[in-house]
GROMACS .gro file of C-alpha atoms in nm:
model
  362
    1MET     CA    1  31.110  14.373  20.500
    2LYS     CA    2  31.254  14.045  20.434
    3LYS     CA    3  31.424  14.042  20.096
    4TYR     CA    4  31.382  13.738  19.861
    5THR     CA    5  31.663  13.737  19.597
    6PHE     CA    6  31.599  13.586  19.264
    7LEU     CA    7  31.948  13.437  19.243
    8ASP     CA    8  32.229  13.501  19.466
    9LEU     CA    9  32.529  13.359  19.290
   10ALA     CA   10  32.740  13.406  19.587
   11VAL     CA   11  32.518  13.204  19.795
   12VAL     CA   12  32.497  12.935  19.569
   13ASN     CA   13  32.859  12.898  19.531
   14VAL     CA   14  32.939  12.910  19.907
   15PRO     CA   15  32.908  12.517  19.950
   16TYR     CA   16  33.180  12.502  19.655
   17GLU     CA   17  33.411  12.785  19.755
   18LYS     CA   18  33.693  12.602  19.910
   19ALA     CA   19  33.723  12.305  19.710
   20MET     CA   20  33.686  12.545  19.364
   21THR     CA   21  33.986  12.782  19.533
   22GLU     CA   22  34.184  12.452  19.537
   23ALA     CA   23  34.094  12.376  19.208
   24VAL     CA   24  34.213  12.695  19.054
   25GLY     CA   25  34.514  12.641  19.248
   26ARG     CA   26  34.562  12.305  19.115
   27VAL     CA   27  34.537  12.490  18.766
   28ILE     CA   28  34.819  12.751  18.832
   29THR     CA   29  35.076  12.524  18.961
   30SER     CA   30  35.011  12.306  18.667
   31GLY     CA   31  35.164  12.544  18.434
   32ARG     CA   32  34.883  12.404  18.176
   33TYR     CA   33  34.642  12.695  18.093
   34ILE     CA   34  34.494  12.553  17.774
   35GLY     CA   35  34.347  12.232  17.766
   36GLY     CA   36  34.535  11.961  17.954
   37SER     CA   37  34.428  11.737  18.223
   38GLU     CA   38  34.146  11.930  18.384
   39VAL     CA   39  33.959  11.968  18.070
   40ALA     CA   40  34.000  11.588  17.970
   41ALA     CA   41  33.872  11.488  18.362
   42PHE     CA   42  33.590  11.723  18.315
   43GLU     CA   43  33.480  11.563  17.982
   44ALA     CA   44  33.537  11.217  18.121
   45GLY     CA   45  33.340  11.324  18.436
   46LEU     CA   46  33.060  11.476  18.246
   47SER     CA   47  33.016  11.164  17.988
   48ALA     CA   48  32.992  10.951  18.291
   49ALA     CA   49  32.732  11.150  18.488
   50LEU     CA   50  32.503  11.178  18.196
   51GLY     CA   51  32.571  10.823  18.045
   52VAL     CA   52  32.687  10.978  17.710
   53ASP     CA   53  32.944  10.854  17.482
   54HIS     CA   54  33.141  11.153  17.371
   55VAL     CA   55  33.191  11.516  17.549
   56VAL     CA   56  33.386  11.769  17.392
   57ALA     CA   57  33.452  12.072  17.620
   58VAL     CA   58  33.404  12.463  17.465
   59ALA     CA   59  33.365  12.786  17.517
   60ASN     CA   60  33.015  12.870  17.570
   61GLY     CA   61  32.666  12.714  17.516
   62LEU     CA   62  32.609  12.908  17.185
   63ASP     CA   63  32.955  12.756  17.048
   64ALA     CA   64  32.836  12.426  17.104
   65LEU     CA   65  32.547  12.461  16.909
   66ARG     CA   66  32.682  12.612  16.644
   67LEU     CA   67  32.989  12.397  16.642
   68ILE     CA   68  32.741  12.096  16.616
   69VAL     CA   69  32.566  12.257  16.333
   70ARG     CA   70  32.898  12.311  16.167
   71ALA     CA   71  33.008  11.954  16.213
   72TYR     CA   72  32.716  11.840  16.030
   73MET     CA   73  32.767  12.071  15.747
   74GLU     CA   74  33.131  11.938  15.720
   75LEU     CA   75  32.983  11.574  15.718
   76GLY     CA   76  32.764  11.658  15.409
   77ARG     CA   77  32.440  11.640  15.642
   78LEU     CA   78  32.370  12.004  15.612
   79LYS     CA   79  32.435  12.281  15.397
   80PRO     CA   80  32.372  12.648  15.312
   81GLY     CA   81  32.013  12.726  15.284
   82ASP     CA   82  31.880  12.437  15.457
   83GLU     CA   83  31.615  12.495  15.728
   84VAL     CA   84  31.619  12.409  16.111
   85VAL     CA   85  31.338  12.416  16.315
   86VAL     CA   86  31.367  12.602  16.611
   87PRO     CA   87  31.083  12.662  16.891
   88ALA     CA   88  30.995  13.048  16.910
   89ASN     CA   89  30.982  13.033  17.276
   90SER     CA   90  31.348  13.014  17.396
   91PHE     CA   91  31.648  13.202  17.417
   92VAL     CA   92  31.792  13.388  17.108
   93ALA     CA   93  32.127  13.154  17.100
   94SER     CA   94  31.914  12.870  16.983
   95ALA     CA   95  31.820  13.080  16.650
   96LEU     CA   96  32.165  13.236  16.622
   97ALA     CA   97  32.366  12.909  16.640
   98VAL     CA   98  32.189  12.823  16.308
   99SER     CA   99  32.194  13.130  16.106
  100ASP     CA  100  32.574  13.179  16.177
  101CYS     CA  101  32.614  12.906  15.981
  102GLY     CA  102  32.458  13.016  15.670
  103LEU     CA  103  32.106  12.794  15.731
  104GLU     CA  104  31.732  12.919  15.764
  105VAL     CA  105  31.554  12.911  16.052
  106ARG     CA  106  31.212  12.778  16.074
  107PHE     CA  107  31.023  12.892  16.373
  108ALA     CA  108  30.777  12.668  16.534
  109ASP     CA  109  30.508  12.699  16.805
  110VAL     CA  110  30.528  12.554  17.152
  111ASP     CA  111  30.264  12.338  17.352
  112PRO     CA  112  30.097  12.530  17.625
  113ASP     CA  113  30.138  12.266  17.867
  114THR     CA  114  30.518  12.213  17.847
  115TYR     CA  115  30.634  12.531  17.656
  116ASN     CA  116  30.860  12.298  17.441
  117LEU     CA  117  30.827  12.243  17.095
  118ASP     CA  118  30.483  12.117  16.958
  119TRP     CA  119  30.577  11.841  16.725
  120ASP     CA  120  30.186  11.841  16.591
  121LYS     CA  121  30.274  12.210  16.486
  122MET     CA  122  30.621  12.135  16.356
  123PRO     CA  123  30.686  12.281  16.036
  124CYS     CA  124  30.792  12.053  15.739
  125GLY     CA  125  30.903  12.058  15.376
  126PRO     CA  126  31.180  11.941  15.136
  127LYS     CA  127  31.418  12.223  15.254
  128VAL     CA  128  31.387  12.112  15.651
  129LYS     CA  129  31.674  11.900  15.752
  130ALA     CA  130  31.728  11.935  16.114
  131VAL     CA  131  31.541  12.031  16.444
  132MET     CA  132  31.646  12.190  16.765
  133PRO     CA  133  31.460  12.089  17.037
  134VAL     CA  134  31.502  12.296  17.350
  135HIS     CA  135  31.480  12.168  17.711
  136LEU     CA  136  31.310  12.498  17.817
  137TYR     CA  137  31.331  12.576  18.187
  138GLY     CA  138  31.499  12.218  18.243
  139ARG     CA  139  31.197  12.006  18.110
  140VAL     CA  140  31.284  11.739  17.867
  141CYS     CA  141  31.149  11.811  17.545
  142VAL     CA  142  31.056  11.426  17.427
  143VAL     CA  143  31.172  11.372  17.072
  144PRO     CA  144  30.946  11.142  16.854
  145GLU     CA  145  31.127  10.868  16.706
  146ASP     CA  146  31.012  10.926  16.373
  147ILE     CA  147  31.151  11.252  16.389
  148ARG     CA  148  31.489  11.160  16.497
  149GLN     CA  149  31.483  10.901  16.174
  150ARG     CA  150  31.395  11.179  15.956
  151TYR     CA  151  31.600  11.455  16.067
  152VAL     CA  152  31.902  11.556  16.230
  153VAL     CA  153  31.821  11.617  16.574
  154ILE     CA  154  32.050  11.874  16.803
  155GLU     CA  155  31.920  11.911  17.121
  156ASP     CA  156  31.964  12.264  17.311
  157SER     CA  157  32.040  12.118  17.660
  158ALA     CA  158  32.184  12.453  17.789
  159GLN     CA  159  31.927  12.444  18.089
  160ALA     CA  160  31.876  12.091  18.160
  161ILE     CA  161  32.177  11.909  18.297
  162GLY     CA  162  32.084  11.618  18.491
  163ALA     CA  163  31.733  11.572  18.337
  164ARG     CA  164  31.630  11.231  18.266
  165GLY     CA  165  31.649  11.205  17.869
  166ALA     CA  166  31.822  11.506  17.797
  167CYS     CA  167  32.134  11.469  17.579
  168LEU     CA  168  31.998  11.116  17.486
  169MET     CA  169  31.746  11.148  17.224
  170GLY     CA  170  31.915  11.385  16.954
  171HIS     CA  171  32.236  11.319  16.774
  172ALA     CA  172  32.399  11.548  16.941
  173ALA     CA  173  32.323  11.792  17.220
  174GLY     CA  174  32.467  12.165  17.335
  175MET     CA  175  32.513  12.244  17.666
  176SER     CA  176  32.573  12.543  17.865
  177PHE     CA  177  32.754  12.631  18.208
  178TYR     CA  178  32.676  12.988  18.218
  179PRO     CA  179  32.711  13.094  18.576
  180THR     CA  180  32.336  13.108  18.643
  181LYS     CA  181  32.277  12.749  18.530
  182ASN     CA  182  32.210  12.467  18.758
  183ILE     CA  183  32.563  12.354  18.714
  184GLY     CA  184  32.748  12.697  18.647
  185ALA     CA  185  33.084  12.797  18.610
  186LEU     CA  186  33.243  13.136  18.713
  187GLY     CA  187  33.253  13.244  18.367
  188ASP     CA  188  33.161  13.113  18.021
  189ALA     CA  189  33.147  12.764  17.947
  190GLY     CA  190  32.992  12.486  17.763
  191ALA     CA  191  33.003  12.140  17.622
  192VAL     CA  192  32.897  11.926  17.285
  193ILE     CA  193  32.751  11.583  17.382
  194THR     CA  194  32.703  11.318  17.111
  195PRO     CA  195  32.672  10.907  17.052
  196SER     CA  196  32.886  10.985  16.725
  197GLU     CA  197  33.252  10.943  16.749
  198GLU     CA  198  33.280  11.113  16.425
  199VAL     CA  199  33.081  11.427  16.528
  200ALA     CA  200  33.297  11.484  16.828
  201ALA     CA  201  33.608  11.440  16.661
  202VAL     CA  202  33.490  11.699  16.398
  203VAL     CA  203  33.346  11.911  16.666
  204ARG     CA  204  33.713  11.908  16.866
  205SER     CA  205  33.867  11.995  16.513
  206LEU     CA  206  33.654  12.300  16.443
  207GLY     CA  207  33.676  12.462  16.821
  208ASN     CA  208  34.045  12.408  16.786
  209TYR     CA  209  34.096  12.641  16.462
  210GLY     CA  210  34.007  12.324  16.228
  211THR     CA  211  34.330  12.143  16.323
  212ASP     CA  212  34.385  11.739  16.334
  213ARG     CA  213  34.743  11.836  16.437
  214GLN     CA  214  34.955  12.170  16.524
  215TYR     CA  215  34.967  12.370  16.216
  216HIS     CA  216  34.768  12.165  16.013
  217ASN     CA  217  34.434  12.273  15.935
  218ILE     CA  218  34.156  12.054  15.766
  219TYR     CA  219  33.863  12.298  15.857
  220MET     CA  220  33.830  12.690  15.855
  221GLY     CA  221  33.751  12.644  16.213
  222LEU     CA  222  33.746  12.912  16.525
  223ASN     CA  223  33.884  12.907  16.866
  224SER     CA  224  33.624  12.773  17.124
  225ARG     CA  225  33.778  12.576  17.409
  226MET     CA  226  33.708  12.555  17.771
  227ASP     CA  227  33.968  12.682  17.983
  228PRO     CA  228  34.136  12.449  18.227
  229VAL     CA  229  34.005  12.707  18.523
  230GLN     CA  230  33.652  12.661  18.420
  231ALA     CA  231  33.688  12.293  18.380
  232ALA     CA  232  33.847  12.254  18.724
  233MET     CA  233  33.578  12.443  18.896
  234LEU     CA  234  33.309  12.271  18.705
  235ARG     CA  235  33.440  11.905  18.829
  236VAL     CA  236  33.394  12.022  19.168
  237LYS     CA  237  33.010  12.119  19.082
  238LEU     CA  238  32.974  11.825  18.868
  239ALA     CA  239  33.010  11.591  19.162
  240ALA     CA  240  32.669  11.754  19.336
  241MET     CA  241  32.462  11.772  19.027
  242ASP     CA  242  32.200  11.531  19.150
  243HIS     CA  243  32.199  11.723  19.481
  244GLU     CA  244  32.157  12.058  19.320
  245ASN     CA  245  31.856  11.946  19.117
  246SER     CA  246  31.678  11.782  19.393
  247ILE     CA  247  31.687  12.109  19.566
  248ARG     CA  248  31.503  12.297  19.282
  249ARG     CA  249  31.260  11.983  19.262
  250GLU     CA  250  31.200  12.037  19.635
  251ARG     CA  251  31.128  12.421  19.590
  252ALA     CA  252  30.926  12.355  19.286
  253GLY     CA  253  30.730  12.087  19.448
  254ILE     CA  254  30.661  12.344  19.766
  255TYR     CA  255  30.525  12.588  19.491
  256ASP     CA  256  30.300  12.336  19.352
  257ALA     CA  257  30.185  12.239  19.645
  258HIS     CA  258  30.108  12.545  19.830
  259ILE     CA  259  30.033  12.812  19.559
  260ASN     CA  260  29.667  12.827  19.551
  261ASN     CA  261  29.551  13.149  19.341
  262GLN     CA  262  29.331  13.150  19.043
  263LEU     CA  263  29.506  13.444  18.891
  264ILE     CA  264  29.806  13.240  18.873
  265GLU     CA  265  29.883  12.932  18.622
  266LEU     CA  266  30.131  12.709  18.785
  267PRO     CA  267  30.351  12.481  18.545
  268LYS     CA  268  30.215  12.147  18.452
  269MET     CA  269  30.429  11.888  18.671
  270PRO     CA  270  30.602  11.621  18.447
  271ASP     CA  271  30.478  11.245  18.504
  272ASP     CA  272  30.850  11.148  18.552
  273PRO     CA  273  30.977  11.433  18.820
  274GLU     CA  274  31.325  11.324  18.705
  275THR     CA  275  31.257  11.476  18.360
  276HIS     CA  276  31.277  11.835  18.499
  277VAL     CA  277  31.523  11.990  18.673
  278TRP     CA  278  31.354  12.342  18.707
  279HIS     CA  279  31.620  12.553  18.589
  280GLN     CA  280  31.314  12.796  18.612
  281TYR     CA  281  31.003  12.780  18.803
  282VAL     CA  282  30.778  12.993  18.559
  283VAL     CA  283  30.412  13.084  18.631
  284ARG     CA  284  30.172  13.273  18.426
  285VAL     CA  285  29.962  13.552  18.487
  286ALA     CA  286  29.706  13.649  18.238
  287ASP     CA  287  29.487  13.970  18.141
  288GLY     CA  288  29.755  14.156  18.109
  289ARG     CA  289  29.828  14.179  18.477
  290ARG     CA  290  30.207  14.029  18.476
  291ASP     CA  291  30.377  14.385  18.533
  292GLU     CA  292  30.104  14.404  18.827
  293PHE     CA  293  30.204  14.106  18.957
  294ARG     CA  294  30.577  14.171  18.938
  295ARG     CA  295  30.521  14.501  19.103
  296PHE     CA  296  30.324  14.328  19.397
  297MET     CA  297  30.581  14.066  19.453
  298GLU     CA  298  30.847  14.341  19.447
  299SER     CA  299  30.659  14.537  19.706
  300ARG     CA  300  30.665  14.216  19.942
  301GLY     CA  301  31.025  14.188  19.892
  302VAL     CA  302  31.011  13.905  19.597
  303GLU     CA  303  31.250  13.940  19.309
  304THR     CA  304  31.099  13.785  19.006
  305ALA     CA  305  31.245  13.758  18.622
  306VAL     CA  306  31.087  13.723  18.276
  307HIS     CA  307  31.216  13.408  18.058
  308TYR     CA  308  31.139  13.547  17.792
  309PRO     CA  309  30.978  13.876  17.721
  310CYS     CA  310  31.000  13.843  17.332
  311PRO     CA  311  30.997  13.531  17.125
  312ILE     CA  312  31.258  13.501  16.889
  313HIS     CA  313  31.079  13.558  16.581
  314ARG     CA  314  30.988  13.897  16.697
  315GLN     CA  315  31.324  13.994  16.809
  316PRO     CA  316  31.464  14.301  16.591
  317CYS     CA  317  31.749  14.080  16.442
  318TYR     CA  318  31.450  13.838  16.321
  319ALA     CA  319  31.147  14.053  16.294
  320SER     CA  320  31.167  14.187  15.954
  321ARG     CA  321  31.231  13.839  15.803
  322TYR     CA  322  30.933  13.663  16.003
  323SER     CA  323  30.718  13.997  16.001
  324GLY     CA  324  30.401  13.775  15.860
  325LEU     CA  325  30.485  13.478  16.099
  326SER     CA  326  30.214  13.395  16.371
  327LEU     CA  327  30.320  13.179  16.652
  328PRO     CA  328  29.991  13.259  16.920
  329VAL     CA  329  30.140  13.033  17.202
  330ALA     CA  330  30.481  13.141  17.211
  331GLU     CA  331  30.356  13.500  17.135
  332ARG     CA  332  30.080  13.470  17.441
  333LEU     CA  333  30.365  13.314  17.678
  334ALA     CA  334  30.602  13.604  17.639
  335GLU     CA  335  30.328  13.832  17.764
  336GLU     CA  336  30.250  13.613  18.063
  337VAL     CA  337  30.571  13.417  18.188
  338VAL     CA  338  30.710  13.516  18.515
  339SER     CA  339  30.976  13.300  18.698
  340LEU     CA  340  30.974  13.258  19.081
  341PRO     CA  341  31.328  13.212  19.271
  342VAL     CA  342  31.382  12.831  19.274
  343SER     CA  343  31.780  12.785  19.339
  344ARG     CA  344  31.937  12.669  19.656
  345GLY     CA  345  31.947  13.072  19.741
  346THR     CA  346  31.580  13.017  19.828
  347SER     CA  347  31.536  12.838  20.125
  348LEU     CA  348  31.225  12.585  20.189
  349ASP     CA  349  31.100  12.861  20.450
  350ASP     CA  350  31.148  13.113  20.198
  351ALA     CA  351  30.960  12.888  19.940
  352LEU     CA  352  30.673  12.852  20.169
  353GLU     CA  353  30.655  13.218  20.238
  354ILE     CA  354  30.698  13.315  19.876
  355SER     CA  355  30.394  13.070  19.815
  356ALA     CA  356  30.164  13.277  20.075
  357ILE     CA  357  30.277  13.612  19.914
  358VAL     CA  358  30.191  13.467  19.554
  359ASN     CA  359  29.829  13.376  19.746
  360GLU     CA  360  29.792  13.721  19.826
  361PHE     CA  361  29.775  13.879  19.493
  362GLU     CA  362  29.422  13.987  19.385
   0.00000   0.00000   0.00000
């Protein structure tokens, strides 16, 4: 029986293997293993690719978000006890970045069509000072202008590199290059993106022990620096960002055109296809039949995944503090969502065959 792997990173990286090997060799012979020209070149390349003013390479996506929060605290825009609105339908890192800095998370429900933050249901109040829209599964969460004017807007762009509008609507954005991302490193890596030179400077200092020059610490910072090996490899893959995203759009288009099963709800396609990079292609299976569907797909050789099986406010680390909170859309999604293979490791023929298998579920 043919096997359809959900995500085979070895297959994804094969086209870049030679160039990445050369890039690692370049770092080794440089003798510079922290910072240096590779990191600076990656920052410049990402800035140009996304059309943003300032990029600071950091150790991972969670650090990117928490460094942004810390920067706004150091700048006096946020303080301990302030509330930050975070959608409950996301990876836990979105909330951890807020909690880790001593701010309070205000969880929000999400839109049933986009799975992103539902602005009509956004919590408000005198303590709400910031909001963290998440471009979930690679789909841009459009930020209303009045929200941008009233609050500090920190975009969680971990899944949306190259999506039109991502990293351009907020005051700063955090990005992840975890290996499974559309553009992934061979380890942890992240970046902070912002139009503000001031925010970028504070983030850069905070991520380097809080220094502004050697042995002179102006903040109580941390060590969160992208190493040059990851930067060198990401430079190779960044050049193919648009191509990688087009591959995912193509697979998503096949699913959209060929899956026809009333038991399976497909994701809503955006009006502007460039605003979605399909980090995940997520369908919904209602009536408590998700596990049955996944077992059926597995029996036909198709590996699936669930992103995410538990909304953040129901995670054990948050549940006791939010025990009375009801967010019905996020909670329902957590029970129904299933991700189908959508990376370059899934060929066009694979996508057609997977569509046919989905249609056989009854």
